[in-house]
Amino acid sequence: MTEITRPTDGADPVVRALGDDLDAGFAGLFEAYQGLVFTAAVRLCGRWADAEDLTAEAFLRAYRALSGYDGARIAALRPRPWLMTILMNVWRNSLRTDARKPPPASLESAAEPADPGEGVEATAERHETGGELAELLGRLSVAQRTAVVLRHVVDLPIAEIADVLGVPEGTVKSHISRGLRQLRAFTTGTEVLR
């Protein structure tokens, strides 16, 4: 394996591990960010199985990309926005592909894995709340849904969302604001013009 330039001492431990050994570091990257990427994916696409596929594809593409990066590029990596950018690209590609297929079944028909420690009432409440949120997010425009998910589900700062989406920060703020206003309108039964 080629020698990799080590990041500075203040670097993210995940990035440092990637610089030390790509394969072992990637396992750490996956462990640290798989939940975040999956959560974003499920809120973007609204279906558990599709979110699993998107997450797997995003990490596969991330690994392929990292294998071509030199040490300096790995040292400068900001994993969270980088992975979200990859996820967004994978999701957009899947939307294009899905546009050519018949529509999928609703979220209610998709089975969610049960948490063995969770009671029946908690499982039912989580499924109901998750289903409602997925339905409401699905009613937003793609731009608003993406911005709201990246800000309020993934918890990315505005500047990182702008980088991920490739738009100015003001546009991101506008999409978030309009998306939240639209979500509030959906929950109160009033419609807002997009």
GROMACS .gro file of C-alpha atoms in nm:
model
  194
    1MET     CA    1   0.000   0.000   0.000
    2THR     CA    2   0.126   0.352  -0.074
    3GLU     CA    3   0.236   0.575   0.208
    4ILE     CA    4  -0.030   0.821   0.317
    5THR     CA    5   0.032   1.168   0.455
    6ARG     CA    6  -0.103   1.176   0.809
    7PRO     CA    7  -0.360   1.441   0.903
    8THR     CA    8  -0.291   1.693   1.176
    9ASP     CA    9  -0.337   1.597   1.542
   10GLY     CA   10  -0.668   1.786   1.563
   11ALA     CA   11  -0.821   1.583   1.280
   12ASP     CA   12  -1.135   1.377   1.312
   13PRO     CA   13  -1.040   1.030   1.446
   14VAL     CA   14  -1.234   0.866   1.162
   15VAL     CA   15  -1.034   1.063   0.905
   16ARG     CA   16  -0.712   0.982   1.089
   17ALA     CA   17  -0.802   0.610   1.080
   18LEU     CA   18  -0.871   0.632   0.707
   19GLY     CA   19  -0.527   0.786   0.662
   20ASP     CA   20  -0.362   0.509   0.863
   21ASP     CA   21  -0.534   0.212   0.694
   22LEU     CA   22  -0.810   0.256   0.438
   23ASP     CA   23  -0.985  -0.077   0.502
   24ALA     CA   24  -0.985  -0.057   0.882
   25GLY     CA   25  -1.059   0.316   0.868
   26PHE     CA   26  -1.351   0.257   0.636
   27ALA     CA   27  -1.501   0.012   0.885
   28GLY     CA   28  -1.480   0.292   1.142
   29LEU     CA   29  -1.634   0.540   0.897
   30PHE     CA   30  -1.920   0.300   0.831
   31GLU     CA   31  -1.978   0.236   1.200
   32ALA     CA   32  -1.970   0.608   1.285
   33TYR     CA   33  -2.199   0.726   1.004
   34GLN     CA   34  -2.424   0.440   0.895
   35GLY     CA   35  -2.709   0.544   1.125
   36LEU     CA   36  -2.694   0.904   1.010
   37VAL     CA   37  -2.684   0.809   0.641
   38PHE     CA   38  -2.967   0.558   0.684
   39THR     CA   39  -3.184   0.806   0.877
   40ALA     CA   40  -3.139   1.065   0.604
   41ALA     CA   41  -3.210   0.805   0.336
   42VAL     CA   42  -3.531   0.681   0.496
   43ARG     CA   43  -3.659   1.037   0.541
   44LEU     CA   44  -3.572   1.124   0.182
   45CYS     CA   45  -3.723   0.820   0.013
   46GLY     CA   46  -3.988   0.722   0.270
   47ARG     CA   47  -3.932   0.345   0.246
   48TRP     CA   48  -3.722   0.131   0.477
   49ALA     CA   49  -3.601  -0.116   0.212
   50ASP     CA   50  -3.515   0.160  -0.033
   51ALA     CA   51  -3.327   0.346   0.240
   52GLU     CA   52  -3.122   0.033   0.311
   53ASP     CA   53  -3.036   0.010  -0.059
   54LEU     CA   54  -2.947   0.380  -0.078
   55THR     CA   55  -2.728   0.352   0.231
   56ALA     CA   56  -2.545   0.048   0.098
   57GLU     CA   57  -2.490   0.210  -0.241
   58ALA     CA   58  -2.370   0.535  -0.083
   59PHE     CA   59  -2.110   0.353   0.127
   60LEU     CA   60  -2.001   0.142  -0.168
   61ARG     CA   61  -1.943   0.457  -0.373
   62ALA     CA   62  -1.767   0.619  -0.079
   63TYR     CA   63  -1.525   0.327  -0.053
   64ARG     CA   64  -1.455   0.332  -0.424
   65ALA     CA   65  -1.390   0.705  -0.412
   66LEU     CA   66  -1.162   0.678  -0.109
   67SER     CA   67  -0.952   0.410  -0.274
   68GLY     CA   68  -0.856   0.666  -0.538
   69TYR     CA   69  -0.784   0.953  -0.297
   70ASP     CA   70  -0.432   1.052  -0.202
   71GLY     CA   71  -0.330   1.119   0.159
   72ALA     CA   72  -0.381   1.495   0.139
   73ARG     CA   73  -0.734   1.456   0.006
   74ILE     CA   74  -0.820   1.206   0.279
   75ALA     CA   75  -0.671   1.438   0.543
   76ALA     CA   76  -0.894   1.722   0.422
   77LEU     CA   77  -1.207   1.506   0.420
   78ARG     CA   78  -1.517   1.621   0.610
   79PRO     CA   79  -1.701   1.288   0.636
   80ARG     CA   80  -2.054   1.400   0.721
   81PRO     CA   81  -2.115   1.644   0.433
   82TRP     CA   82  -1.911   1.424   0.199
   83LEU     CA   83  -2.130   1.120   0.273
   84MET     CA   84  -2.446   1.327   0.247
   85THR     CA   85  -2.335   1.450  -0.097
   86ILE     CA   86  -2.283   1.091  -0.208
   87LEU     CA   87  -2.621   0.990  -0.064
   88MET     CA   88  -2.792   1.279  -0.243
   89ASN     CA   89  -2.638   1.174  -0.574
   90VAL     CA   90  -2.741   0.812  -0.522
   91TRP     CA   91  -3.094   0.921  -0.428
   92ARG     CA   92  -3.127   1.150  -0.732
   93ASN     CA   93  -3.013   0.865  -0.956
   94SER     CA   94  -3.268   0.634  -0.796
   95LEU     CA   95  -3.544   0.892  -0.853
   96ARG     CA   96  -3.457   0.900  -1.223
   97THR     CA   97  -3.460   0.520  -1.238
   98ASP     CA   98  -3.783   0.496  -1.036
   99ALA     CA   99  -3.955   0.740  -1.271
  100ARG     CA  100  -3.936   0.465  -1.533
  101LYS     CA  101  -4.092   0.200  -1.304
  102PRO     CA  102  -4.444   0.152  -1.163
  103PRO     CA  103  -4.499   0.324  -0.825
  104PRO     CA  104  -4.396   0.126  -0.513
  105ALA     CA  105  -4.630   0.010  -0.237
  106SER     CA  106  -4.707   0.251   0.047
  107LEU     CA  107  -4.493   0.287   0.360
  108GLU     CA  108  -4.761   0.116   0.570
  109SER     CA  109  -4.713  -0.209   0.378
  110ALA     CA  110  -4.336  -0.216   0.448
  111ALA     CA  111  -4.246  -0.415   0.757
  112GLU     CA  112  -4.006  -0.253   1.004
  113PRO     CA  113  -3.774  -0.474   1.203
  114ALA     CA  114  -3.886  -0.503   1.562
  115ASP     CA  115  -3.667  -0.394   1.850
  116PRO     CA  116  -3.673  -0.685   2.098
  117GLY     CA  117  -3.650  -0.447   2.394
  118GLU     CA  118  -3.934  -0.225   2.277
  119GLY     CA  119  -4.289  -0.283   2.395
  120VAL     CA  120  -4.588  -0.324   2.165
  121GLU     CA  121  -4.726   0.024   2.245
  122ALA     CA  122  -4.390   0.194   2.182
  123THR     CA  123  -4.347   0.004   1.854
  124ALA     CA  124  -4.695   0.103   1.738
  125GLU     CA  125  -4.639   0.468   1.833
  126ARG     CA  126  -4.297   0.480   1.661
  127HIS     CA  127  -4.438   0.322   1.344
  128GLU     CA  128  -4.735   0.560   1.339
  129THR     CA  129  -4.520   0.869   1.397
  130GLY     CA  130  -4.258   0.756   1.145
  131GLY     CA  131  -4.525   0.682   0.888
  132GLU     CA  132  -4.688   1.021   0.938
  133LEU     CA  133  -4.355   1.200   0.910
  134ALA     CA  134  -4.262   1.006   0.595
  135GLU     CA  135  -4.599   1.089   0.440
  136LEU     CA  136  -4.567   1.459   0.525
  137LEU     CA  137  -4.208   1.482   0.402
  138GLY     CA  138  -4.312   1.302   0.084
  139ARG     CA  139  -4.562   1.578   0.012
  140LEU     CA  140  -4.290   1.846   0.010
  141SER     CA  141  -4.107   1.941  -0.306
  142VAL     CA  142  -3.779   1.754  -0.350
  143ALA     CA  143  -3.575   2.070  -0.276
  144GLN     CA  144  -3.768   2.146   0.045
  145ARG     CA  145  -3.769   1.784   0.165
  146THR     CA  146  -3.396   1.751   0.106
  147ALA     CA  147  -3.311   2.074   0.287
  148VAL     CA  148  -3.540   1.995   0.583
  149VAL     CA  149  -3.402   1.640   0.619
  150LEU     CA  150  -3.039   1.753   0.599
  151ARG     CA  151  -3.097   2.030   0.853
  152HIS     CA  152  -3.340   1.875   1.102
  153VAL     CA  153  -3.281   1.501   1.067
  154VAL     CA  154  -2.910   1.488   0.983
  155ASP     CA  155  -2.838   1.813   1.173
  156LEU     CA  156  -2.601   1.957   0.915
  157PRO     CA  157  -2.521   2.328   0.944
  158ILE     CA  158  -2.652   2.556   0.667
  159ALA     CA  159  -2.305   2.596   0.512
  160GLU     CA  160  -2.259   2.218   0.481
  161ILE     CA  161  -2.608   2.175   0.334
  162ALA     CA  162  -2.521   2.441   0.075
  163ASP     CA  163  -2.206   2.243  -0.011
  164VAL     CA  164  -2.399   1.916  -0.035
  165LEU     CA  165  -2.671   2.062  -0.257
  166GLY     CA  166  -2.444   2.294  -0.453
  167VAL     CA  167  -2.663   2.599  -0.391
  168PRO     CA  168  -2.612   2.927  -0.202
  169GLU     CA  169  -2.678   2.935   0.174
  170GLY     CA  170  -2.970   3.174   0.122
  171THR     CA  171  -3.139   2.920  -0.103
  172VAL     CA  172  -3.092   2.650   0.160
  173LYS     CA  173  -3.246   2.875   0.428
  174SER     CA  174  -3.537   2.950   0.195
  175HIS     CA  175  -3.601   2.581   0.122
  176ILE     CA  176  -3.589   2.496   0.493
  177SER     CA  177  -3.817   2.782   0.590
  178ARG     CA  178  -4.070   2.706   0.318
  179GLY     CA  179  -4.054   2.334   0.389
  180LEU     CA  180  -4.118   2.382   0.761
  181ARG     CA  181  -4.400   2.625   0.688
  182GLN     CA  182  -4.552   2.370   0.448
  183LEU     CA  183  -4.520   2.091   0.707
  184ARG     CA  184  -4.697   2.308   0.965
  185ALA     CA  185  -4.969   2.378   0.711
  186PHE     CA  186  -5.009   2.006   0.639
  187THR     CA  187  -5.052   1.930   1.008
  188THR     CA  188  -5.310   2.207   1.058
  189GLY     CA  189  -5.499   2.121   0.741
  190THR     CA  190  -5.423   2.443   0.555
  191GLU     CA  191  -5.238   2.450   0.225
  192VAL     CA  192  -4.950   2.685   0.153
  193LEU     CA  193  -4.837   2.777  -0.195
  194ARG     CA  194  -4.495   2.640  -0.274
   0.00000   0.00000   0.00000
